[in-house]
Short mmCIF file of C-alpha atoms in Angstrom, two decimals:
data_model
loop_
_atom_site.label_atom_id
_atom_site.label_comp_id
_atom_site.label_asym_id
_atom_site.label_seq_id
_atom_site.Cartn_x
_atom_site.Cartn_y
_atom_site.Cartn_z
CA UNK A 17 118.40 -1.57 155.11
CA UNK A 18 120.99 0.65 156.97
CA UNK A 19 124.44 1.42 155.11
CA UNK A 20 125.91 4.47 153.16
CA UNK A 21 124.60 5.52 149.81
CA UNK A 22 127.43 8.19 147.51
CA UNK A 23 126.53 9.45 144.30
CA UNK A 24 127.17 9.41 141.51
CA UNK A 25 128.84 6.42 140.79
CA UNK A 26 130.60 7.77 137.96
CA UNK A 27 130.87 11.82 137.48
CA UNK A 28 133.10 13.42 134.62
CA UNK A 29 134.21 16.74 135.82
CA UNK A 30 135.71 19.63 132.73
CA UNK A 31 139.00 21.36 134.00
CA UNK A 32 138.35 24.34 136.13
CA UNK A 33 135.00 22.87 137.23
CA UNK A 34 134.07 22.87 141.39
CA UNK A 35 131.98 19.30 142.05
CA UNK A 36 130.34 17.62 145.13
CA UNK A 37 129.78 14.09 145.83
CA UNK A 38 127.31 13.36 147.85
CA UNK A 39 127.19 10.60 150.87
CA UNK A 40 124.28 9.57 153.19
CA UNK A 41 124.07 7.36 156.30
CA UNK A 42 121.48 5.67 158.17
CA UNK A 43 123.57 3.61 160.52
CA UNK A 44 123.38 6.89 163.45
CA UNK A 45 126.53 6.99 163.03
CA UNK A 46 128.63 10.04 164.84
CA UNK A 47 132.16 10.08 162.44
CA UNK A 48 132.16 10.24 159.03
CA UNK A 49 135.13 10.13 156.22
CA UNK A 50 135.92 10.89 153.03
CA UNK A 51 138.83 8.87 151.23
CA UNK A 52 141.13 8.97 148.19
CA UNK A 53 142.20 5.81 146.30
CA UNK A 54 144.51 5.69 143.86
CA UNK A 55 146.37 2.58 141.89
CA UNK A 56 148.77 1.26 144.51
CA UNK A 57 148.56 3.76 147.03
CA UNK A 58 145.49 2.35 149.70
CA UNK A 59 143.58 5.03 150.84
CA UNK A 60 144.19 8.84 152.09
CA UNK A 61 142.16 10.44 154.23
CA UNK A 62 140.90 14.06 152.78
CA UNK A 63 138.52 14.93 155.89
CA UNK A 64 136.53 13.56 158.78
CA UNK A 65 133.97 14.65 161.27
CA UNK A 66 133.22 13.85 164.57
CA UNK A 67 129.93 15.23 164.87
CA UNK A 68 127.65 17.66 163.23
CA UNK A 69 129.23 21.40 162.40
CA UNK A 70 132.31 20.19 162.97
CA UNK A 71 135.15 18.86 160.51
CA UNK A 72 138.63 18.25 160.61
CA UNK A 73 141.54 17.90 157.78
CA UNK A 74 142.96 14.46 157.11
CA UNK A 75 146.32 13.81 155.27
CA UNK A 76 145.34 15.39 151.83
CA UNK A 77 142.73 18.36 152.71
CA UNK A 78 144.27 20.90 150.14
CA UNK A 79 141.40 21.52 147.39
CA UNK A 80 138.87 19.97 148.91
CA UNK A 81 136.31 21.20 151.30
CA UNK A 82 133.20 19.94 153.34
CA UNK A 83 130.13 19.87 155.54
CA UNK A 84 128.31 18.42 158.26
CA UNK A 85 124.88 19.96 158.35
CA UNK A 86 123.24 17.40 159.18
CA UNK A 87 124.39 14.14 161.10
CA UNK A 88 123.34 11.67 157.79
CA UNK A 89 125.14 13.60 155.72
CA UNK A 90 128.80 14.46 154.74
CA UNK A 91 129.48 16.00 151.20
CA UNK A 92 132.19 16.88 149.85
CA UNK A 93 132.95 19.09 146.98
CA UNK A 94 136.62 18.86 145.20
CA UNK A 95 137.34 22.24 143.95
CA UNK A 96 139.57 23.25 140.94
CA UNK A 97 142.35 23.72 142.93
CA UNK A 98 142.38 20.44 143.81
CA UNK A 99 145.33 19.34 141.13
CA UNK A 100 144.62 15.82 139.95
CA UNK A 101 141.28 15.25 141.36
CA UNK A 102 140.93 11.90 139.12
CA UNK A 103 140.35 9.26 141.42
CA UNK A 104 138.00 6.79 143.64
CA UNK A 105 136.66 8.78 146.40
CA UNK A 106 134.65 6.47 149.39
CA UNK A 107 133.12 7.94 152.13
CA UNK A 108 132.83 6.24 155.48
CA UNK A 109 131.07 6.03 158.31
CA UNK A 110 132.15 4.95 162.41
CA UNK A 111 130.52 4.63 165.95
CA UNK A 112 132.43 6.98 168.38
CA UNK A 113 133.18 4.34 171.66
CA UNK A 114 133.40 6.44 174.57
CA UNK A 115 136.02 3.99 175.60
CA UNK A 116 137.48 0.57 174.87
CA UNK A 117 139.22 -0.03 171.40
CA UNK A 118 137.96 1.63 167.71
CA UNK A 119 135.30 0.55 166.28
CA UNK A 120 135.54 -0.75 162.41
CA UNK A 121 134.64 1.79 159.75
CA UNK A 122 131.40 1.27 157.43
CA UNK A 123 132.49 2.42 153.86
CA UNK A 124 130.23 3.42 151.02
CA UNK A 125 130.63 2.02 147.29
CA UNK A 126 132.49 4.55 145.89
CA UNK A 127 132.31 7.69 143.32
CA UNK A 128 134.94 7.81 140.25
CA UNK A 129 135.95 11.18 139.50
CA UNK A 130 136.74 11.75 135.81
CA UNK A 131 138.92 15.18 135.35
CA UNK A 132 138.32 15.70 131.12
CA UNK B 270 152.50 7.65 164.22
CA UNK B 271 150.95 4.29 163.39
CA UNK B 272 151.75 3.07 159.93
CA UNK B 273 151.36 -0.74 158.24
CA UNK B 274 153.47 -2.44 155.56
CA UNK B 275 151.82 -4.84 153.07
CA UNK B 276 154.87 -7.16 152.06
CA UNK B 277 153.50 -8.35 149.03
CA UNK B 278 151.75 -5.92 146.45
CA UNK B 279 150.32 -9.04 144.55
CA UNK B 280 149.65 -12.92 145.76
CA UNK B 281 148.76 -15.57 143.31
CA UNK B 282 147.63 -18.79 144.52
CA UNK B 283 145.54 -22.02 142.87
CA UNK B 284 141.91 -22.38 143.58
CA UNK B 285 142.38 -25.06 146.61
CA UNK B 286 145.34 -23.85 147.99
CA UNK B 287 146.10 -22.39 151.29
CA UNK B 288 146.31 -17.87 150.97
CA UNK B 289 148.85 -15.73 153.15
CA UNK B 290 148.62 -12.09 153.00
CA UNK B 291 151.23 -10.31 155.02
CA UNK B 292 151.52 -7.26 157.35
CA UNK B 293 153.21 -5.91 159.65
CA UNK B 294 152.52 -2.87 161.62
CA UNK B 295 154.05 -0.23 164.21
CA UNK B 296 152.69 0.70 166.83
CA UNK B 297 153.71 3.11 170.17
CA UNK B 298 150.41 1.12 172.03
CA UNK B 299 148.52 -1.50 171.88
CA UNK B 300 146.56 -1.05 168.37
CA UNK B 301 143.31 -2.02 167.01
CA UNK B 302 143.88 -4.01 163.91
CA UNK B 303 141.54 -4.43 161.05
CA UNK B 304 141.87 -6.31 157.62
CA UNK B 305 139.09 -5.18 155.10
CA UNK B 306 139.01 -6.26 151.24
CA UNK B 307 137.91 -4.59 148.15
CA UNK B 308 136.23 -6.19 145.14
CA UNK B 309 136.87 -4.24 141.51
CA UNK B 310 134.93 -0.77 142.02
CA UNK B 311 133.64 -1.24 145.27
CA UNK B 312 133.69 -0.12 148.55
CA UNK B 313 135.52 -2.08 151.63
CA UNK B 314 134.10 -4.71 153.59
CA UNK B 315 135.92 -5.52 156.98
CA UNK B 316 137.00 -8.97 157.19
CA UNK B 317 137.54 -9.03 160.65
CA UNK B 318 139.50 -7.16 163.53
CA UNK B 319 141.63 -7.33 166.49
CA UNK B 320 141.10 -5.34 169.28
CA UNK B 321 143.36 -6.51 172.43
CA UNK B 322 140.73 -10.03 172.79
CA UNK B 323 141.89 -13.50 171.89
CA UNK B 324 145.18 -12.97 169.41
CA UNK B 325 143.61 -15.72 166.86
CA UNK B 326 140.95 -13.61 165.05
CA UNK B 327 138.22 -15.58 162.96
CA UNK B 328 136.15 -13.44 160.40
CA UNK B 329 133.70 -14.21 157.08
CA UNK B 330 134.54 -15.97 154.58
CA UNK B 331 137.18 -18.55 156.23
CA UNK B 332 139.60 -15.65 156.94
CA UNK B 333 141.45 -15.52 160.09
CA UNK B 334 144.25 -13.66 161.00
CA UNK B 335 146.65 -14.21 163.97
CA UNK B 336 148.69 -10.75 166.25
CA UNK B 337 151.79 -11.28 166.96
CA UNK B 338 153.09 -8.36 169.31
CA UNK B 339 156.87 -10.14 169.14
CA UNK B 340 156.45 -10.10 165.63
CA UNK B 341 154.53 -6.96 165.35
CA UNK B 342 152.61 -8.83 162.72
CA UNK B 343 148.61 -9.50 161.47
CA UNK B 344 148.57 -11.73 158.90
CA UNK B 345 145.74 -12.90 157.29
CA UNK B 346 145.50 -16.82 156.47
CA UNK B 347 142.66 -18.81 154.97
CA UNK B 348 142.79 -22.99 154.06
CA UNK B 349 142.02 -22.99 151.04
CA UNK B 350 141.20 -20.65 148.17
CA UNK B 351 138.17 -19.93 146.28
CA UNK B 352 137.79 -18.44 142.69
CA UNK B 353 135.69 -15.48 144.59
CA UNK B 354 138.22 -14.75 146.85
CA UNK B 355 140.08 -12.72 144.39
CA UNK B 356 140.11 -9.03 145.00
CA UNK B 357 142.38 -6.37 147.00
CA UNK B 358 143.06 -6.60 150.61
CA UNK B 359 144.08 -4.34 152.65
CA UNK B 360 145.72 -4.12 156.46
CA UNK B 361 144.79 -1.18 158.81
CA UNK B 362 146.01 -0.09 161.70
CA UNK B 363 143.98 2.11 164.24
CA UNK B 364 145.98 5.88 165.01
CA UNK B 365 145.09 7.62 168.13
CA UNK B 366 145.80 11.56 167.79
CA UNK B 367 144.86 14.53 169.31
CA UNK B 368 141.99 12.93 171.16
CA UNK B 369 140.44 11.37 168.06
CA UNK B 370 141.16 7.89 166.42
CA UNK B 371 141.79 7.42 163.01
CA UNK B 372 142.42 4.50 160.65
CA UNK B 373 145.78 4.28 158.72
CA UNK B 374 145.84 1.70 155.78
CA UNK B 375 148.21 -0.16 154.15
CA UNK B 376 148.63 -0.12 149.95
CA UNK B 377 147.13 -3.14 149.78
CA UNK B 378 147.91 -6.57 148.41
CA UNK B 379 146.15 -7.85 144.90
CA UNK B 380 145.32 -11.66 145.31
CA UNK B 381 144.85 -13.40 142.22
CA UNK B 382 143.54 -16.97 141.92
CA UNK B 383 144.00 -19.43 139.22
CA UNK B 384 141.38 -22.36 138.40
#
């Protein structure tokens, strides 16, 4: 079956502590996403990437960081300076058109980030 | 910038009865338009999307949702409600910048529905 895998689902994190989540795609898809929720505030993007070895800050980059090693894979590890890292993250996936309107995103089922 | 407003933070309707979930949006071009919803600890799934076709957009589910440029609106309608359809919804608006296109979502409306 082709979709996006993230793990953990849950992951409890002690103060001071670096973690990655992990996300995997087999849809061949070029962009990929990662996303904060939080109670009554939709979703903010952290990063995305247009194609392998290449990454770009969303609207809420500051303690996180990234990779795109490989074009299945985008992880992304929330460091301690990240200041209230306690959330939902979902990663996400997207065709690239060449032209023509955006194609829909494919989204992952989520990690919850416990800061103890 | 693109941005979306979800009117209503929380919708409560009867099993049976017809569901309206809101939005409007701003746009400086003609937009893509998606609505996607979100069960309790899951990812999204879209719903459906508009993307400059026919301005009456069917998706899954009995959802449909209607663009209204005059209006600048994208509301999402179905008939009649079922005891599953109760989850989060939210309304997103494709953002073009710097050469690369990005999705900008609205907070999202809660529907609850009563048997």
């Amino acid at each position: 079956d082709g979709g996006i895998t993230q793990s953990p689902k849950y992951l409890f994190r002690k103060e001071g502590q670096n973690v990655t989540l992990s996300c995997e795609q087999n849809l061949n898809h070029d962009a990929m996403y990662w996303y904060r929720q939080d109670p009554g505030q939709g979703l903010r993007l952290i990063y995305y990437s247009q194609i392998v070895n290449d990454f770009q800050k969303g609207d809420i980059a500051e303690g996180y960081s990234v990779s795109r090693e490989k074009k299945e894979s985008f992880p992304l590890t929330v460091t301690s300076a990240q200041k209230n890292p306690t959330a939902f993250y979902l990663c996400a996936s997207s065709s690239q058109p060449t032209s023509g309107p955006y194609n829909e995103q494919f989204f992952g089922p989520g990690t919850r980030l416990t800061v103890l | 910038a693109q941005s979306v407003t979800q009117l209503d933070s929380h919708v409560s309707v009867s099993e049976g009865t017809p569901v309206l979930l809101r939005c409007n949006y701003s746009s400086s071009y003609s937009p893509s338009l998606f609505w996607y919803v979100q069960h309790p600890n899951k990812g999204l799934q879209l719903l459906l999307k508009y993307t400059s076709a026919a301005t009456l957009v069917k998706g899954i589910n009995g959802f449909e949702a209607e663009f209204k440029k005059s209006e600048t609106s994208f509301h999402l309608t179905k008939p009649s409600a079922h005891m599953s359809d109760a989850a989060e919804y939210f309304c997103v608006v494709s953002d073009r910048q710097g050469g690369s296109e990005k999705l900008v979502f609205g907070k999202g409306t809660k529907l609850t529905v009563n048997p």
